[in-house]
């Protein structure tokens, strides 16, 4: 019996321990963070890739965040202060401003990278799925409706976010993989400055919600 138990333990180590327990990850607090990422959208039913792009992300402290998608930039999500979240779309020549307590799905990478446990625990239940070597996977289940977000799976290593898989209510899976991360390095404050061309349409969101 002891031999069988030992073999089972060894097998679990080889394939990754399946945990499925509610637990909040231990996040490393970054003074600054910069990384590149790849992003693809897949239709879950057919497995067909609908969209693929690359981008960059910057984070400074718990407030400032910039997420750029595409080359040239197709969309920028910018949090220049505690109050406002901007979604700027150059192809449409428009910029939409939200209160930071809105549009949580767009801020999710920033919340995970900054390790804002208060906000994360308010919106999500964390379930620890598996652990292998130093890699840990968690499922994030929304506690309330968050736009079109259905569920999220994240992959972490030593408190660092490596990847996110976001499933929406329309049957799409968005895969984001972070790479070439630089932490605690100086970032020019101009990166987080709000600059909108004068000919862009500016739209004020009137959605409610928040904590």
mmCIF file of C-alpha atoms in Angstrom:
data_model
loop_
_atom_site.group_PDB
_atom_site.id
_atom_site.type_symbol
_atom_site.label_atom_id
_atom_site.label_comp_id
_atom_site.label_asym_id
_atom_site.label_seq_id
_atom_site.Cartn_x
_atom_site.Cartn_y
_atom_site.Cartn_z
ATOM 1 C CA UNK A 1 0.000 0.000 0.000
ATOM 2 C CA UNK A 2 2.851 2.393 0.827
ATOM 3 C CA UNK A 3 4.471 1.624 -2.535
ATOM 4 C CA UNK A 4 1.206 2.344 -4.353
ATOM 5 C CA UNK A 5 0.778 5.614 -2.444
ATOM 6 C CA UNK A 6 4.354 6.642 -3.298
ATOM 7 C CA UNK A 7 3.749 5.878 -6.970
ATOM 8 C CA UNK A 8 0.585 7.989 -6.928
ATOM 9 C CA UNK A 9 2.473 10.922 -5.392
ATOM 10 C CA UNK A 10 5.223 10.655 -8.005
ATOM 11 C CA UNK A 11 2.651 10.520 -10.797
ATOM 12 C CA UNK A 12 0.920 13.620 -9.435
ATOM 13 C CA UNK A 13 4.251 15.453 -9.435
ATOM 14 C CA UNK A 14 4.840 14.489 -13.049
ATOM 15 C CA UNK A 15 1.465 15.597 -14.404
ATOM 16 C CA UNK A 16 0.939 18.584 -12.094
ATOM 17 C CA UNK A 17 -1.024 18.612 -8.881
ATOM 18 C CA UNK A 18 -4.757 19.209 -9.440
ATOM 19 C CA UNK A 19 -5.948 21.333 -6.526
ATOM 20 C CA UNK A 20 -9.331 22.968 -7.301
ATOM 21 C CA UNK A 21 -9.462 24.973 -4.080
ATOM 22 C CA UNK A 22 -10.463 28.584 -3.565
ATOM 23 C CA UNK A 23 -7.341 30.657 -2.942
ATOM 24 C CA UNK A 24 -6.033 34.124 -3.768
ATOM 25 C CA UNK A 25 -2.645 34.127 -5.580
ATOM 26 C CA UNK A 26 0.409 35.733 -4.025
ATOM 27 C CA UNK A 27 1.235 38.622 -6.341
ATOM 28 C CA UNK A 28 4.598 40.347 -6.525
ATOM 29 C CA UNK A 29 4.174 44.099 -6.174
ATOM 30 C CA UNK A 30 5.890 45.862 -9.066
ATOM 31 C CA UNK A 31 7.006 49.471 -8.867
ATOM 32 C CA UNK A 32 7.034 49.420 -12.654
ATOM 33 C CA UNK A 33 6.342 46.778 -15.289
ATOM 34 C CA UNK A 34 6.770 46.635 -19.065
ATOM 35 C CA UNK A 35 6.239 43.674 -21.383
ATOM 36 C CA UNK A 36 5.273 42.636 -24.886
ATOM 37 C CA UNK A 37 2.346 40.322 -25.498
ATOM 38 C CA UNK A 38 0.610 38.283 -28.141
ATOM 39 C CA UNK A 39 -3.171 38.193 -28.310
ATOM 40 C CA UNK A 40 -5.432 35.904 -30.298
ATOM 41 C CA UNK A 41 -9.181 35.386 -30.434
ATOM 42 C CA UNK A 42 -10.519 31.889 -31.113
ATOM 43 C CA UNK A 43 -14.051 30.725 -31.825
ATOM 44 C CA UNK A 44 -14.470 27.977 -29.217
ATOM 45 C CA UNK A 45 -17.005 25.881 -31.142
ATOM 46 C CA UNK A 46 -14.971 25.610 -34.364
ATOM 47 C CA UNK A 47 -11.472 26.214 -33.002
ATOM 48 C CA UNK A 48 -10.973 28.816 -35.748
ATOM 49 C CA UNK A 49 -8.603 31.705 -35.095
ATOM 50 C CA UNK A 50 -10.489 34.956 -35.702
ATOM 51 C CA UNK A 51 -7.839 37.487 -34.738
ATOM 52 C CA UNK A 52 -4.143 37.644 -33.900
ATOM 53 C CA UNK A 53 -2.037 40.623 -32.927
ATOM 54 C CA UNK A 54 0.804 41.804 -30.718
ATOM 55 C CA UNK A 55 1.154 44.671 -28.318
ATOM 56 C CA UNK A 56 2.832 46.210 -25.296
ATOM 57 C CA UNK A 57 1.868 46.976 -21.723
ATOM 58 C CA UNK A 58 3.229 49.434 -19.141
ATOM 59 C CA UNK A 59 2.401 49.701 -15.444
ATOM 60 C CA UNK A 60 3.618 52.145 -12.821
ATOM 61 C CA UNK A 61 2.497 51.683 -9.234
ATOM 62 C CA UNK A 62 -1.138 50.901 -8.462
ATOM 63 C CA UNK A 63 -2.533 53.704 -10.641
ATOM 64 C CA UNK A 64 -0.918 54.180 -14.048
ATOM 65 C CA UNK A 65 -1.534 51.633 -16.792
ATOM 66 C CA UNK A 66 -1.228 51.558 -20.580
ATOM 67 C CA UNK A 67 -2.192 48.648 -22.854
ATOM 68 C CA UNK A 68 -1.512 49.038 -26.594
ATOM 69 C CA UNK A 69 -2.880 46.558 -29.133
ATOM 70 C CA UNK A 70 -1.592 46.252 -32.690
ATOM 71 C CA UNK A 71 1.159 47.732 -34.850
ATOM 72 C CA UNK A 72 0.301 50.403 -35.771
ATOM 73 C CA UNK A 73 -1.806 50.855 -32.654
ATOM 74 C CA UNK A 74 -5.427 49.787 -33.120
ATOM 75 C CA UNK A 75 -6.523 50.355 -29.534
ATOM 76 C CA UNK A 76 -5.061 51.861 -26.368
ATOM 77 C CA UNK A 77 -6.465 51.305 -22.889
ATOM 78 C CA UNK A 78 -5.092 54.036 -20.637
ATOM 79 C CA UNK A 79 -5.542 54.715 -16.928
ATOM 80 C CA UNK A 80 -3.802 58.066 -16.350
ATOM 81 C CA UNK A 81 -5.231 58.657 -12.855
ATOM 82 C CA UNK A 82 -7.395 57.132 -10.142
ATOM 83 C CA UNK A 83 -10.657 58.341 -11.660
ATOM 84 C CA UNK A 84 -10.567 57.793 -15.423
ATOM 85 C CA UNK A 85 -10.135 54.891 -17.811
ATOM 86 C CA UNK A 86 -9.756 55.759 -21.492
ATOM 87 C CA UNK A 87 -10.265 53.432 -24.466
ATOM 88 C CA UNK A 88 -8.772 55.111 -27.537
ATOM 89 C CA UNK A 89 -9.340 53.629 -31.003
ATOM 90 C CA UNK A 90 -7.350 55.344 -33.792
ATOM 91 C CA UNK A 91 -9.067 53.482 -36.687
ATOM 92 C CA UNK A 92 -12.420 54.889 -35.495
ATOM 93 C CA UNK A 93 -10.924 58.259 -34.495
ATOM 94 C CA UNK A 94 -12.695 58.074 -31.164
ATOM 95 C CA UNK A 95 -11.938 57.968 -27.442
ATOM 96 C CA UNK A 96 -14.306 56.755 -24.735
ATOM 97 C CA UNK A 97 -13.836 57.616 -21.082
ATOM 98 C CA UNK A 98 -15.135 55.474 -18.225
ATOM 99 C CA UNK A 99 -14.938 55.779 -14.473
ATOM 100 C CA UNK A 100 -12.287 53.355 -13.186
ATOM 101 C CA UNK A 101 -15.010 51.392 -11.365
ATOM 102 C CA UNK A 102 -16.444 50.553 -14.797
ATOM 103 C CA UNK A 103 -15.151 48.366 -17.630
ATOM 104 C CA UNK A 104 -13.396 45.948 -15.263
ATOM 105 C CA UNK A 105 -12.678 43.471 -18.086
ATOM 106 C CA UNK A 106 -10.469 46.019 -19.860
ATOM 107 C CA UNK A 107 -8.558 46.676 -16.628
ATOM 108 C CA UNK A 108 -8.115 43.032 -15.659
ATOM 109 C CA UNK A 109 -4.450 42.772 -16.804
ATOM 110 C CA UNK A 110 -3.644 45.911 -14.805
ATOM 111 C CA UNK A 111 -5.430 44.597 -11.702
ATOM 112 C CA UNK A 112 -3.558 41.280 -11.928
ATOM 113 C CA UNK A 113 -0.179 42.888 -12.600
ATOM 114 C CA UNK A 114 -0.595 45.373 -9.749
ATOM 115 C CA UNK A 115 -1.926 42.655 -7.440
ATOM 116 C CA UNK A 116 -4.879 44.753 -6.267
ATOM 117 C CA UNK A 117 -6.381 42.075 -4.030
ATOM 118 C CA UNK A 118 -9.168 44.303 -2.685
ATOM 119 C CA UNK A 119 -10.649 44.934 -6.112
ATOM 120 C CA UNK A 120 -9.904 41.447 -7.457
ATOM 121 C CA UNK A 121 -11.553 39.708 -4.496
ATOM 122 C CA UNK A 122 -14.597 41.963 -4.835
ATOM 123 C CA UNK A 123 -15.210 40.953 -8.450
ATOM 124 C CA UNK A 124 -13.801 37.413 -8.665
ATOM 125 C CA UNK A 125 -13.591 34.119 -6.860
ATOM 126 C CA UNK A 126 -10.148 32.554 -7.368
ATOM 127 C CA UNK A 127 -9.915 28.777 -7.730
ATOM 128 C CA UNK A 128 -6.456 27.217 -7.747
ATOM 129 C CA UNK A 129 -6.515 24.621 -10.537
ATOM 130 C CA UNK A 130 -3.070 23.082 -10.760
ATOM 131 C CA UNK A 131 0.582 23.452 -9.840
ATOM 132 C CA UNK A 132 3.598 22.038 -11.643
ATOM 133 C CA UNK A 133 7.153 23.036 -10.819
ATOM 134 C CA UNK A 134 6.765 26.801 -10.140
ATOM 135 C CA UNK A 135 3.825 27.295 -12.513
ATOM 136 C CA UNK A 136 0.371 27.764 -10.977
ATOM 137 C CA UNK A 137 -2.974 28.078 -12.770
ATOM 138 C CA UNK A 138 -6.063 29.781 -11.363
ATOM 139 C CA UNK A 139 -9.617 30.135 -12.586
ATOM 140 C CA UNK A 140 -11.294 33.486 -11.957
ATOM 141 C CA UNK A 141 -15.065 33.231 -11.698
ATOM 142 C CA UNK A 142 -16.964 36.560 -11.719
ATOM 143 C CA UNK A 143 -19.088 37.102 -8.604
ATOM 144 C CA UNK A 144 -21.365 39.372 -10.613
ATOM 145 C CA UNK A 145 -21.914 40.173 -14.285
ATOM 146 C CA UNK A 146 -18.797 41.849 -15.755
ATOM 147 C CA UNK A 147 -19.628 43.053 -19.264
ATOM 148 C CA UNK A 148 -19.436 39.980 -21.559
ATOM 149 C CA UNK A 149 -16.810 38.163 -19.467
ATOM 150 C CA UNK A 150 -17.674 34.557 -18.561
ATOM 151 C CA UNK A 151 -14.535 33.134 -16.958
ATOM 152 C CA UNK A 152 -10.771 33.658 -16.873
ATOM 153 C CA UNK A 153 -7.833 31.305 -16.412
ATOM 154 C CA UNK A 154 -4.441 32.768 -15.531
ATOM 155 C CA UNK A 155 -0.981 31.222 -15.386
ATOM 156 C CA UNK A 156 1.572 32.516 -12.890
ATOM 157 C CA UNK A 157 5.150 31.844 -11.844
ATOM 158 C CA UNK A 158 6.679 33.184 -8.617
ATOM 159 C CA UNK A 159 4.022 35.898 -8.375
ATOM 160 C CA UNK A 160 4.441 36.935 -12.023
ATOM 161 C CA UNK A 161 1.528 36.864 -14.450
ATOM 162 C CA UNK A 162 2.483 34.894 -17.587
ATOM 163 C CA UNK A 163 -0.767 34.353 -19.485
ATOM 164 C CA UNK A 164 -4.536 34.938 -19.454
ATOM 165 C CA UNK A 165 -7.313 33.020 -21.188
ATOM 166 C CA UNK A 166 -10.575 34.973 -21.206
ATOM 167 C CA UNK A 167 -13.822 33.327 -22.300
ATOM 168 C CA UNK A 168 -16.720 35.599 -23.226
ATOM 169 C CA UNK A 169 -20.470 35.034 -23.451
ATOM 170 C CA UNK A 170 -20.343 34.918 -27.264
ATOM 171 C CA UNK A 171 -18.302 31.704 -27.430
ATOM 172 C CA UNK A 172 -14.913 33.344 -27.967
ATOM 173 C CA UNK A 173 -11.635 32.619 -26.207
ATOM 174 C CA UNK A 174 -9.056 35.423 -25.956
ATOM 175 C CA UNK A 175 -5.531 34.175 -25.281
ATOM 176 C CA UNK A 176 -2.927 36.653 -24.043
ATOM 177 C CA UNK A 177 0.700 35.655 -23.447
ATOM 178 C CA UNK A 178 3.150 38.076 -21.834
ATOM 179 C CA UNK A 179 6.843 37.968 -22.694
ATOM 180 C CA UNK A 180 10.113 39.897 -22.321
ATOM 181 C CA UNK A 181 8.936 41.431 -19.047
ATOM 182 C CA UNK A 182 11.019 44.159 -17.401
ATOM 183 C CA UNK A 183 10.258 45.042 -13.786
ATOM 184 C CA UNK A 184 11.389 47.860 -11.492
ATOM 185 C CA UNK A 185 12.879 49.755 -14.459
ATOM 186 C CA UNK A 186 12.360 53.497 -15.083
ATOM 187 C CA UNK A 187 9.370 54.348 -17.299
ATOM 188 C CA UNK A 188 8.909 57.790 -18.818
ATOM 189 C CA UNK A 189 5.826 59.407 -17.259
ATOM 190 C CA UNK A 190 4.790 60.597 -20.744
ATOM 191 C CA UNK A 191 3.745 57.001 -21.456
ATOM 192 C CA UNK A 192 0.762 57.560 -19.146
ATOM 193 C CA UNK A 193 -0.095 61.059 -20.362
ATOM 194 C CA UNK A 194 -3.481 61.454 -22.023
ATOM 195 C CA UNK A 195 -3.049 62.753 -25.573
ATOM 196 C CA UNK A 196 -6.108 62.682 -27.845
ATOM 197 C CA UNK A 197 -6.051 64.298 -31.294
ATOM 198 C CA UNK A 198 -8.431 67.245 -31.489
ATOM 199 C CA UNK A 199 -10.439 65.718 -34.354
ATOM 200 C CA UNK A 200 -11.312 62.534 -32.402
ATOM 201 C CA UNK A 201 -14.835 62.069 -31.067
ATOM 202 C CA UNK A 202 -14.833 61.900 -27.262
ATOM 203 C CA UNK A 203 -17.590 59.810 -25.699
ATOM 204 C CA UNK A 204 -18.475 59.900 -22.005
ATOM 205 C CA UNK A 205 -19.744 56.596 -20.641
ATOM 206 C CA UNK A 206 -22.729 56.794 -18.308
ATOM 207 C CA UNK A 207 -22.583 53.223 -17.045
ATOM 208 C CA UNK A 208 -22.884 52.704 -13.326
ATOM 209 C CA UNK A 209 -21.282 50.168 -10.984
ATOM 210 C CA UNK A 210 -18.214 49.828 -8.901
ATOM 211 C CA UNK A 211 -17.150 49.296 -5.357
#
